[in-house]
Coordinates of C-alpha atoms in Angstrom, one line a residue:
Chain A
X1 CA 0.0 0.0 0.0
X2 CA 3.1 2.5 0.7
X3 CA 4.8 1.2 -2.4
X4 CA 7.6 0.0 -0.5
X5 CA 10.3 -1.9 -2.7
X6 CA 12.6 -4.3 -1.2
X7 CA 16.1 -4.2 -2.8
X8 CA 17.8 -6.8 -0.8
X9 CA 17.3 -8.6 2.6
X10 CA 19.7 -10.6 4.7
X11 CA 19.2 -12.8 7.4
X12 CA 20.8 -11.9 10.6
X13 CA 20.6 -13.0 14.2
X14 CA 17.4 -15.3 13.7
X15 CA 16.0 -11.8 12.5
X16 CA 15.9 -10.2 9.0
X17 CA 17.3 -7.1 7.3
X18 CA 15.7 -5.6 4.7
X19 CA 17.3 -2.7 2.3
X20 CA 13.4 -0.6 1.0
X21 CA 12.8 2.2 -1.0
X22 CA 9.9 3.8 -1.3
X23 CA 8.4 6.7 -3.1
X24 CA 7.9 9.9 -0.2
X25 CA 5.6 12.3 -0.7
X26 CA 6.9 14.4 2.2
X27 CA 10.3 14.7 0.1
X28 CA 8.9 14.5 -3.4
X29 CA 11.0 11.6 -5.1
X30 CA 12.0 7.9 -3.5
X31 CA 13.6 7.2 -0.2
X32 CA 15.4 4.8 1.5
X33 CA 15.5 2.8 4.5
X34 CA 17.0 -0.2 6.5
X35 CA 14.6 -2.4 8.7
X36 CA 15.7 -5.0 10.8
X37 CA 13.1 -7.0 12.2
X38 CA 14.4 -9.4 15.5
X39 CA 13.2 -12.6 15.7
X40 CA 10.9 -11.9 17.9
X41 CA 8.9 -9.9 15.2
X42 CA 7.5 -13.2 13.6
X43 CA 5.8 -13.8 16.3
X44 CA 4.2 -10.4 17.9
X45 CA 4.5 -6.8 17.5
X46 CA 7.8 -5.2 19.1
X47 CA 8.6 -1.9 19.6
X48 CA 11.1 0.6 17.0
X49 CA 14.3 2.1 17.7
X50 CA 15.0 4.5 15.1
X51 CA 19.0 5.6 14.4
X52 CA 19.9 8.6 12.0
X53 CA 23.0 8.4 10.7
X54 CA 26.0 11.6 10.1
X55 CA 27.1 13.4 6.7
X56 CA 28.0 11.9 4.0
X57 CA 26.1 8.2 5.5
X58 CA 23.4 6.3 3.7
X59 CA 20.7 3.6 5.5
X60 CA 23.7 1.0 5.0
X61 CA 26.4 2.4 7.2
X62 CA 24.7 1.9 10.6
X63 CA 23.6 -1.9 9.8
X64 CA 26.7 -2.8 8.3
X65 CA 29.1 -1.1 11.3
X66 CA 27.4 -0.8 14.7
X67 CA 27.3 -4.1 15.6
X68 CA 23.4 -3.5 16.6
X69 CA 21.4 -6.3 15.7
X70 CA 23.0 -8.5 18.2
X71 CA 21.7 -6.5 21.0
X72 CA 18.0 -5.9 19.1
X73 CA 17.9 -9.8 18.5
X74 CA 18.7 -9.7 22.3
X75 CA 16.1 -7.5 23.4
X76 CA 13.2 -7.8 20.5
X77 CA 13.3 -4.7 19.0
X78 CA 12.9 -3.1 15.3
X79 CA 15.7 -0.7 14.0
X80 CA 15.5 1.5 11.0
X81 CA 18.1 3.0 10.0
X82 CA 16.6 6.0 7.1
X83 CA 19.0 7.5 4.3
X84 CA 20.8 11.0 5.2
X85 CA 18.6 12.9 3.0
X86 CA 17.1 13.3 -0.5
X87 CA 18.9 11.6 -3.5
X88 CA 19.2 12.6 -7.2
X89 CA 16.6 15.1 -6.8
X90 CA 18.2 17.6 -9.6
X91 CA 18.9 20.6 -7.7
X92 CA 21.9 22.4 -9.0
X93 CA 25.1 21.6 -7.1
X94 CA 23.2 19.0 -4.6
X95 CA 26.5 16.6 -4.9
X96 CA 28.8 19.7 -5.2
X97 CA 29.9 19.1 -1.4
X98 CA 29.9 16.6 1.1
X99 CA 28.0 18.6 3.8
X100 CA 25.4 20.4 1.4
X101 CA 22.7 18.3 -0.3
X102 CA 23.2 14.8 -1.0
X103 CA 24.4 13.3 2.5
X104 CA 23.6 16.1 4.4
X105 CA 20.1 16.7 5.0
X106 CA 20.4 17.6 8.6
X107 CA 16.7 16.7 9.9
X108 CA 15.4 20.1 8.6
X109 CA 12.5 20.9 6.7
X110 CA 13.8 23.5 4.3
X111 CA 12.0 26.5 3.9
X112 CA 14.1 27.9 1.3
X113 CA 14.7 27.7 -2.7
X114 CA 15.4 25.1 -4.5
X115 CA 16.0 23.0 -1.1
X116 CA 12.5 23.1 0.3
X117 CA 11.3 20.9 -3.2
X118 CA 13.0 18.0 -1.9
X119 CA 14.9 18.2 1.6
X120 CA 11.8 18.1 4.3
X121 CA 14.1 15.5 6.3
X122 CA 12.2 16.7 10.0
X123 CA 8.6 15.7 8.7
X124 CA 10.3 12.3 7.1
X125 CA 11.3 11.0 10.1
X126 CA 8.8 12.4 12.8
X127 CA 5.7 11.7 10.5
X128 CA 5.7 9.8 7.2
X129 CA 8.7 7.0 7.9
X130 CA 7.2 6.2 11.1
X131 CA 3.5 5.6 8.7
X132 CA 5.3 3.7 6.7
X133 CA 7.1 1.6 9.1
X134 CA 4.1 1.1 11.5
X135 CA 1.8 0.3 8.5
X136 CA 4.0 -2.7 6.9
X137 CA 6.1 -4.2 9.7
X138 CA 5.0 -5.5 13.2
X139 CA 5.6 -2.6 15.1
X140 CA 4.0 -1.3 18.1
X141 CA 3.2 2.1 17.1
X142 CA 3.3 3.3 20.4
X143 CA 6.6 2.3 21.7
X144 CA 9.3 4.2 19.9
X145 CA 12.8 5.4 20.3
X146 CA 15.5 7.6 18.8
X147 CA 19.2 8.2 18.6
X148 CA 21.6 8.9 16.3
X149 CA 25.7 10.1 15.4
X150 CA 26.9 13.5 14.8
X151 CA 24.7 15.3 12.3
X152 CA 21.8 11.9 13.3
X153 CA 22.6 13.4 16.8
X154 CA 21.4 16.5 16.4
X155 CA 18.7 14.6 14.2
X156 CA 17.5 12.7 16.7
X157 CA 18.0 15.2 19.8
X158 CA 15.5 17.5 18.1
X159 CA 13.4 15.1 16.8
X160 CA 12.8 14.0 20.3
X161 CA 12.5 17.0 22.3
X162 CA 9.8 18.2 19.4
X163 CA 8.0 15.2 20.0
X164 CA 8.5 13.5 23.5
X165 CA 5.2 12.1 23.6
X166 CA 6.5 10.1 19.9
X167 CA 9.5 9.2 21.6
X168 CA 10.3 7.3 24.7
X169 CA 13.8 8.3 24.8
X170 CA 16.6 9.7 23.3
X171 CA 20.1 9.0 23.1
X172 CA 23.2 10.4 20.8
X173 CA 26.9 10.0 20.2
X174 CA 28.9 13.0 18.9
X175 CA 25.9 15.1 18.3
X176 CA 26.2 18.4 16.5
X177 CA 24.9 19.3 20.0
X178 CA 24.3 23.6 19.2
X179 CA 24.1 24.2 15.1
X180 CA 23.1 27.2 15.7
X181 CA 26.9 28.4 16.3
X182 CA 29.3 25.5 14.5
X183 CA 30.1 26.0 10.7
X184 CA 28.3 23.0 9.7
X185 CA 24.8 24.2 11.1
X186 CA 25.3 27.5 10.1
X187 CA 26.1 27.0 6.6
X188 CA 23.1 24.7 6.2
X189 CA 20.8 26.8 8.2
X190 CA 21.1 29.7 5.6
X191 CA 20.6 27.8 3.1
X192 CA 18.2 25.5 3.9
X193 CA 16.1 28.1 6.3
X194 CA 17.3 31.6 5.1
X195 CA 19.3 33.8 7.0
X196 CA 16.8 34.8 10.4
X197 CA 18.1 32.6 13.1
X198 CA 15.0 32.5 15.0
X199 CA 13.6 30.2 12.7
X200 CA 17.2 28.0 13.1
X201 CA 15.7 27.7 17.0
X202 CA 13.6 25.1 16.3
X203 CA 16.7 22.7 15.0
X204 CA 19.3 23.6 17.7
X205 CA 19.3 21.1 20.9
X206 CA 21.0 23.8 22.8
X207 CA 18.3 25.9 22.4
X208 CA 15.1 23.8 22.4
X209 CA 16.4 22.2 25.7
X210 CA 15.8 25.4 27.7
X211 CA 12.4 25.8 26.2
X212 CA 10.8 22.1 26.4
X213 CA 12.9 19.8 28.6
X214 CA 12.2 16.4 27.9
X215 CA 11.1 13.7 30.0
X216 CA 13.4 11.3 30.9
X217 CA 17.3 11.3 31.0
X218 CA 19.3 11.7 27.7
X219 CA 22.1 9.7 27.0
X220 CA 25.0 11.2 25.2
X221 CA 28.7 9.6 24.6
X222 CA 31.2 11.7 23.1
X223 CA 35.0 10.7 22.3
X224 CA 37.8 12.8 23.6
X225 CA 40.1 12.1 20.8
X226 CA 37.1 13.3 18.9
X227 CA 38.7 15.2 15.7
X228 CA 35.5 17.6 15.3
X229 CA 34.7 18.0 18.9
X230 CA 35.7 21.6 19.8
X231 CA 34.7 23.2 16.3
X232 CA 31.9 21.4 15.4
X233 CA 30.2 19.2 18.1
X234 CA 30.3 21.7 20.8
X235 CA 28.7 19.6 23.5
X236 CA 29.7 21.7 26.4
X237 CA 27.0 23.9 25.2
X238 CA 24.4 21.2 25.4
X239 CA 25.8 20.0 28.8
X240 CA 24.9 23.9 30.1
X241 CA 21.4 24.2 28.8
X242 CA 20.7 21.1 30.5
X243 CA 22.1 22.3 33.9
X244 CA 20.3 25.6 33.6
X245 CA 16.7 23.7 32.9
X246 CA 17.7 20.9 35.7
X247 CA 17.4 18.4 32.5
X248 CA 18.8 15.0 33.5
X249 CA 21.9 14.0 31.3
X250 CA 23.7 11.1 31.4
X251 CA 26.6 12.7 29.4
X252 CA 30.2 10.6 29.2
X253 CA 33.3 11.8 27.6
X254 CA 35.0 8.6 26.4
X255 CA 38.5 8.8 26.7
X256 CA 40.7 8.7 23.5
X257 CA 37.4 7.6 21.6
X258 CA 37.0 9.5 17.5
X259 CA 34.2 9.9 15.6
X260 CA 33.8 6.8 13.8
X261 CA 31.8 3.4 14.0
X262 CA 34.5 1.9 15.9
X263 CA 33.4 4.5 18.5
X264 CA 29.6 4.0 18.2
X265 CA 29.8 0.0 18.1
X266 CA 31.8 0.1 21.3
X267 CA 29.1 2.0 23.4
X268 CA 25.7 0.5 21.1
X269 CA 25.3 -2.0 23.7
X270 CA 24.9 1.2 26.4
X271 CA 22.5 2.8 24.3
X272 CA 20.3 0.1 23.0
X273 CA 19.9 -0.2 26.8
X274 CA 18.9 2.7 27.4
X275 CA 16.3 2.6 25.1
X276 CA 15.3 -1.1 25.9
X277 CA 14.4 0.1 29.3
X278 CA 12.3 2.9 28.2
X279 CA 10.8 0.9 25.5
X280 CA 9.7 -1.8 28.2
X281 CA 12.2 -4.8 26.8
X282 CA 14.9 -4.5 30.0
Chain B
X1 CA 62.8 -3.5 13.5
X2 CA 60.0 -5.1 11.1
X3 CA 59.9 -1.6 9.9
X4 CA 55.9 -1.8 10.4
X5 CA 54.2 1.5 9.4
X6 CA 51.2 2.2 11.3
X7 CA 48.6 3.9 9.1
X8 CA 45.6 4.7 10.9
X9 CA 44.4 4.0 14.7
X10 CA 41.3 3.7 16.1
X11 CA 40.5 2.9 20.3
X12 CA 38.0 0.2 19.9
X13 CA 36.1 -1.7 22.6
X14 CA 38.6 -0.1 25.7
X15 CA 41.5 -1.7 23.0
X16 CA 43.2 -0.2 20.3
X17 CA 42.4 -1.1 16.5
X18 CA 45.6 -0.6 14.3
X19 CA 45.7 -0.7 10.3
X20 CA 49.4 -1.9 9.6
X21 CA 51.6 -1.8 6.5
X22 CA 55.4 -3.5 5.9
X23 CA 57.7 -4.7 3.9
X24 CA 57.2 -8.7 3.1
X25 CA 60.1 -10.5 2.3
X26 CA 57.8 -13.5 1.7
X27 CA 55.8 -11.4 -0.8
X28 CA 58.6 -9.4 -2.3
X29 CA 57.1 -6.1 -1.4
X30 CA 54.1 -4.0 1.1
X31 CA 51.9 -5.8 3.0
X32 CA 48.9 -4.7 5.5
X33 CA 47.5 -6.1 8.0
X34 CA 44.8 -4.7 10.9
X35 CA 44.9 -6.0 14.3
X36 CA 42.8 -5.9 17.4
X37 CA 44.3 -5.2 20.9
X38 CA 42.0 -6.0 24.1
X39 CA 42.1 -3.8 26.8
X40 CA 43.8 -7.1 28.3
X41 CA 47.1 -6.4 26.2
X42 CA 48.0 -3.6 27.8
X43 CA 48.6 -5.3 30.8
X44 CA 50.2 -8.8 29.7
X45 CA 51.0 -10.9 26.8
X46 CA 47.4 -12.6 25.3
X47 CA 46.5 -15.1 22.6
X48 CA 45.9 -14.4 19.4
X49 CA 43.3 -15.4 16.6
X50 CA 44.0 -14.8 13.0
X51 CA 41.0 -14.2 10.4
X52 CA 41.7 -14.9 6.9
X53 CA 39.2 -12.6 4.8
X54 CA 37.7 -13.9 1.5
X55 CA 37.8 -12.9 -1.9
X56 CA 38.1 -9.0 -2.8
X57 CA 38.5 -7.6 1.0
X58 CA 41.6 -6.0 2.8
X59 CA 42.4 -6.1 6.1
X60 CA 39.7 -3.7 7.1
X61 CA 36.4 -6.2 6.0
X62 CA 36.6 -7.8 8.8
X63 CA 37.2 -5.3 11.3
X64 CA 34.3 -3.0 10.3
X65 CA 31.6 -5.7 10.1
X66 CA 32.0 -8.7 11.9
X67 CA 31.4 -7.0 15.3
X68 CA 34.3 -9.4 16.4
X69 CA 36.0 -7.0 19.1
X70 CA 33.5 -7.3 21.4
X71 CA 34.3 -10.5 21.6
X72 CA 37.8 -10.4 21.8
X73 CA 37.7 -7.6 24.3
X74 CA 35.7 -9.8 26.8
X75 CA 37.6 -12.8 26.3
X76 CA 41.1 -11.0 25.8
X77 CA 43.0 -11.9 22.7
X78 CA 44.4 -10.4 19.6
X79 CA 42.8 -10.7 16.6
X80 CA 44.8 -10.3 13.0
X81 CA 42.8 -9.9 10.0
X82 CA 45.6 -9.7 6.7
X83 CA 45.2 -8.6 3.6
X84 CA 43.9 -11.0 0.9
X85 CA 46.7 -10.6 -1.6
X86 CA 49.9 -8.6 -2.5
X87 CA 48.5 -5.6 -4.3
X88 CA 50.3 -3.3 -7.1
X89 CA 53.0 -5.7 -7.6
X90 CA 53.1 -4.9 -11.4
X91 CA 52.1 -8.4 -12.4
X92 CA 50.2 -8.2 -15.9
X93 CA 46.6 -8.5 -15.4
X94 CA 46.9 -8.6 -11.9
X95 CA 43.7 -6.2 -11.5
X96 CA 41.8 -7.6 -14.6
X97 CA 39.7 -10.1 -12.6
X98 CA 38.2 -10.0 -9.1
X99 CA 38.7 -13.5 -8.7
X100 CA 42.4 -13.8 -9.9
X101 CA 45.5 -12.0 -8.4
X102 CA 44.9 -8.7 -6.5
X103 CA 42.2 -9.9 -3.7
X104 CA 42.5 -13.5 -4.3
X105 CA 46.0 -14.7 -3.1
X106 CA 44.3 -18.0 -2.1
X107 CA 46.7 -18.8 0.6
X108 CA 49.0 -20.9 -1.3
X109 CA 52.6 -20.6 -2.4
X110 CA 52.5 -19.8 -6.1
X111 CA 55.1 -21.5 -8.3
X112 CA 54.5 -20.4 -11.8
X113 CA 55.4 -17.3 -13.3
X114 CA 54.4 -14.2 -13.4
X115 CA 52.8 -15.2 -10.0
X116 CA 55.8 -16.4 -7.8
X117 CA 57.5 -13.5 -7.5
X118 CA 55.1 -12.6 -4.8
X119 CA 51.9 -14.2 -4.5
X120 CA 53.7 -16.5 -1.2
X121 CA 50.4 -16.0 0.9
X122 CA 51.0 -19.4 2.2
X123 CA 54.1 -18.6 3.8
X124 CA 53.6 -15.1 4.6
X125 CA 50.5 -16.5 6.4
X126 CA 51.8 -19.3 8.4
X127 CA 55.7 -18.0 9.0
X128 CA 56.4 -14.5 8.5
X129 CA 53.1 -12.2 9.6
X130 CA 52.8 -14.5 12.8
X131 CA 56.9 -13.7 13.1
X132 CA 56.1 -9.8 12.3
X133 CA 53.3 -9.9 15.1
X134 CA 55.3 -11.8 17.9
X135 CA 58.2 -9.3 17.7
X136 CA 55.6 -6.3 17.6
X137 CA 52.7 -6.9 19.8
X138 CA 52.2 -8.6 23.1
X139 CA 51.2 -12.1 21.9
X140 CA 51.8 -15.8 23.5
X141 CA 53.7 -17.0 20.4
X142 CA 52.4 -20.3 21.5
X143 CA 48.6 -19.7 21.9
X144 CA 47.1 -19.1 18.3
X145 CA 43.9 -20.1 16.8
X146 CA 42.7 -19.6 13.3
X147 CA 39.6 -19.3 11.3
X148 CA 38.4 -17.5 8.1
X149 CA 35.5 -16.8 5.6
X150 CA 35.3 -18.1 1.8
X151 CA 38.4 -18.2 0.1
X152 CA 39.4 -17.3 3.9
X153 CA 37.9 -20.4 5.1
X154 CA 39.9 -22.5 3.2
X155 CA 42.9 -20.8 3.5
X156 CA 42.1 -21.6 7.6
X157 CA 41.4 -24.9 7.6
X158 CA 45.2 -25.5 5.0
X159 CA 47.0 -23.4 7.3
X160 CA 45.9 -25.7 10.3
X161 CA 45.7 -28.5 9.1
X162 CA 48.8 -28.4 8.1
X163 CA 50.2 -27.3 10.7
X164 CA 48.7 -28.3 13.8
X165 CA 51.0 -27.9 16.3
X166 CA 51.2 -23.9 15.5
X167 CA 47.7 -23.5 15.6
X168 CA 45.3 -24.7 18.8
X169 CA 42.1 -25.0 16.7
X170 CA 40.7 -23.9 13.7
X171 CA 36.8 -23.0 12.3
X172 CA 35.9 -21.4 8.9
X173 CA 32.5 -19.7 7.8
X174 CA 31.8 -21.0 4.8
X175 CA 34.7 -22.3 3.6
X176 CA 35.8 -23.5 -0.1
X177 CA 36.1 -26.8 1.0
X178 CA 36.9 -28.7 -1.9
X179 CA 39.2 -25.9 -4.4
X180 CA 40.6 -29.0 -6.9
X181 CA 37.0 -29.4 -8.0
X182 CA 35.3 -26.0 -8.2
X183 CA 36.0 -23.3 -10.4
X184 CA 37.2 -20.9 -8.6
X185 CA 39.9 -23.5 -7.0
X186 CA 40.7 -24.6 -10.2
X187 CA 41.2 -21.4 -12.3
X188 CA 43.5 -20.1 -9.4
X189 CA 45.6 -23.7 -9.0
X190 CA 46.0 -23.5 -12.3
X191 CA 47.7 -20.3 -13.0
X192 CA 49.4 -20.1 -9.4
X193 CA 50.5 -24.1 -9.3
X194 CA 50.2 -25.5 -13.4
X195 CA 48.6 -28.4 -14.1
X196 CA 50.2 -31.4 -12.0
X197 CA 47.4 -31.8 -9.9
X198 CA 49.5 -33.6 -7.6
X199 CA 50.7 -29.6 -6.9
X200 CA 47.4 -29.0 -5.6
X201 CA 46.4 -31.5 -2.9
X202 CA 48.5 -29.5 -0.4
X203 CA 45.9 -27.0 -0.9
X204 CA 42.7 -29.1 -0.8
X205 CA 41.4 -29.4 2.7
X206 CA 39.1 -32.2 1.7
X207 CA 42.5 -33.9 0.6
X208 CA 44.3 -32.8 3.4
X209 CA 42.0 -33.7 6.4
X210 CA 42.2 -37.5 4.9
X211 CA 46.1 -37.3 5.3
X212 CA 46.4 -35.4 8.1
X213 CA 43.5 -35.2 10.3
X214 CA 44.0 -32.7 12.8
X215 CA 43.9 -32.7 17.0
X216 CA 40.8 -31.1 17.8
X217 CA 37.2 -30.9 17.0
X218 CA 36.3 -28.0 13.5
X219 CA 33.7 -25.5 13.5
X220 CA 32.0 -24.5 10.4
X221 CA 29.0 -22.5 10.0
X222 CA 27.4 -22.8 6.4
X223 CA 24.3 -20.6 5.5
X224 CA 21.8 -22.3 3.1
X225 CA 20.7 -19.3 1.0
X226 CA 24.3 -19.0 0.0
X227 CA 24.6 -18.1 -3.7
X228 CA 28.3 -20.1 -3.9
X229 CA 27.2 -23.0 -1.5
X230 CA 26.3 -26.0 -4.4
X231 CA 28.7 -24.7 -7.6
X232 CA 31.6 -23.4 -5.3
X233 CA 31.7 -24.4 -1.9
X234 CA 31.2 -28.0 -1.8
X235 CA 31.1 -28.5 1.8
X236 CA 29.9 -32.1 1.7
X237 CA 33.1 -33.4 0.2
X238 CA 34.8 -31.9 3.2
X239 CA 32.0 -33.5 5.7
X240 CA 32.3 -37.2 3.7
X241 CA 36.3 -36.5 4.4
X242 CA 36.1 -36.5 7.8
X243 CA 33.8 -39.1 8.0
X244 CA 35.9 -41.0 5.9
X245 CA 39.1 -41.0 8.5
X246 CA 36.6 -40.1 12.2
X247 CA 37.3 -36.3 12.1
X248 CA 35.4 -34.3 15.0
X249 CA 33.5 -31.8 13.1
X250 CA 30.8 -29.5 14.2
X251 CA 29.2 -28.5 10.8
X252 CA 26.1 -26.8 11.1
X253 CA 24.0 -25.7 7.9
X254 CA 22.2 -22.4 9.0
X255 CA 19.1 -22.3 7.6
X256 CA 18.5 -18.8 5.5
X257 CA 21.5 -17.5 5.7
X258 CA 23.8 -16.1 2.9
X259 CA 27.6 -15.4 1.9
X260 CA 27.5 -12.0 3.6
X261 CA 29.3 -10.2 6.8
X262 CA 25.7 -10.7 8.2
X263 CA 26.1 -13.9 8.2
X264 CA 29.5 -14.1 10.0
X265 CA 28.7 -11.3 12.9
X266 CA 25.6 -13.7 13.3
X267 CA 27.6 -16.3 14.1
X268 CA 31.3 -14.9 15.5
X269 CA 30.2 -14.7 18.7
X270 CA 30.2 -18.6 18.3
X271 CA 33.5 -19.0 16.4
X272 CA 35.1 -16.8 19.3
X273 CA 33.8 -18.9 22.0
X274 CA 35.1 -21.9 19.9
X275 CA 38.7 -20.7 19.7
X276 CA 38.9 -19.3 23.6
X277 CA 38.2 -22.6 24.6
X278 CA 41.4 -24.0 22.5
X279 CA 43.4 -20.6 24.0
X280 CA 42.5 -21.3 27.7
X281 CA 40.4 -18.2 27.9
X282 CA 37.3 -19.8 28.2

């Protein structure tokens, strides 16, 4: 009924792993996703863990890397991992660099010309993936989860704190933790939003901490030996807005830790935990 | 003193994950190999576990997606995982075919030309990397296990087999079990070896296991969605061999399962357990 198109699957951990594409209306051309469905899903409806993924990532990397479905398999839970953004939409220059466009949709809905035709990544993955996923796998609709690396960081933190009755809980590693004042954010923001910062507000963690809280603690790793951590991460920000608004944050510099999937697959076990606890599976 | 090169580094699982390149006497020129460091090496000498990979990968495949360092980290030892071939050696055609040269060293010890000049995997495996990894990194040169995938597989179960006393057990993923009648085993044979089949035999672990049995119970893992397993992987020769002489082996067909790095992260957690027995870590 959503058109979905299954371009390869591969069984893993008694589960399944499924590579879709489907034709969005929120972004106006086809998307893409990873599913993988625990064993457990064969049998009853289980709840979704949702992971978005950095720059320059597509819905392979995280399946392929994190070492993940081990601890889903474990617990019974879905994970879907969506594509970074848009693809081959035909706006000029959208593979021109690999933090603009293709790769780099940062979670925003674009306001501005010729992005907004295409890059409407915040709706995607707070509205129409989660149809799509609750209307052709066994999900339980009701239990879901988010977290995500670096620019899928940032993705999920606003996501989350934007929608805390959609999401359980939240976790991130290396998040792009205040957009609002790294190059990366603020490069994208003008082009994707136009130049008036208050309408960046409503993308920046930083900021939509102090004005919404969120429910339950938020889980954050973040490597020391990190190579964009003081110029683009900027998580003592973050850390601040928390402790001015009393928000519970279970944040943990890992020593000598970088930015890769080396990084994330060492601490997924934490995190899926986290989540499997709010989710009702630990 | 091995003049090793270490090109990139990444802290892994509380270990450290290193990308290596040196000089090869054995292969006349570079060679790279990754290895995996426990938390536990930094205190004392540990085993180690080498992984041969399969056709087309480097020494990173494994690394990135068989979530194996978890498992190493908890049970302490070192994990290796080699390159599959020399590479840019300036032997004619040896890019031309994914199958043949670059990639697909096979293991053995070629002796026809242009090949000999440095396709020696067999002795590079079995003498000079574990030489290069004893004087480098704080191994019991005594305590090593190995296993590998595909081509990687069979190059595991020669390199034990063969020499049994140097490695404490042995287990493959989907091994080419029978090279001297598939086509892949014979295209390679026969450029690498010529035709005197009699050349080959020391390459056949179906052949070998009759002559040699070996001192411990194998562990294989074979998926049966796998798109090589009846034209290229011809397990059941290998099964009837052991039969054939009482060889302990624990063959287990996984139903569903294909050639992929799903498949072995699916599984490693076994294959780990399978070797830390033979190490004493278990």
């Amino acid at each position: 009924m959503n058109n979905l198109h299954l371009n390869s699957e591969n069984k893993s951990f008694g589960g399944k792993l499924g590579f879709y594409s489907h034709p969005s209306t929120t972004c106006n051309g086809e998307m893409r996703f990873a599913i993988y469905q625990p064993p457990q899903a064969a049998e009853k409806p289980v709840p979704v863990l949702y992971f978005l993924s950095g720059l320059t990532c597509t819905e392979e990397n995280f399946m392929i890397k994190a070492g993940a479905q081990y601890w889903a398999a474990k617990y019974g839970m879905i994970l879907v991992a969506p594509d970074t953004s848009p693809r081959n939409t035909g706006i000029p220059g959208e593979d021109d660099e690999w933090d603009i466009g293709t790769g780099a949709g940062f979670y925003v809905d674009a306001t501005k010309k010729p992005w907004q035709s295409h890059y409407q990544m915040y709706t995607y993955i707070t509205q129409e993936l989660p149809t799509v996923i609750n209307s052709n796998f066994p999900t339980l609709p009701d239990q879901q989860s988010i977290f995500g690396h670096s620019m899928g960081g940032h993705g999920a933190l606003i996501c989350a704190l934007r929608n805390p009755q959609k999401y359980k809980s939240v976790s991130a590693f290396a998040p792009i933790a205040a957009p609002m004042i790294c190059d990366w954010g603020q490069t994208i923001f003008s082009l994707y939003l136009g130049d008036n910062q208050e309408n960046w507000q409503a993308y920046d963690a930083s900021q939509l901490i102090q004005k919404l809280g969120y429910h339950s603690s938020i889980l954050i790793d973040q490597g020391t030996a990190d190579q964009f951590l003081t110029n683009q991460l900027l998580p003592e920000e973050f850390i601040q807005a928390c402790e001015k608004v009393n928000q519970p944050l279970n944040f943990r510099y890992q020593p000598e830790y970088d930015h890769s999937y080396y990084f994330i697959a060492s601490f997924i076990a934490d995190h899926i935990h986290h989540h499997a606890i709010a989710l009702g599976l630990a």
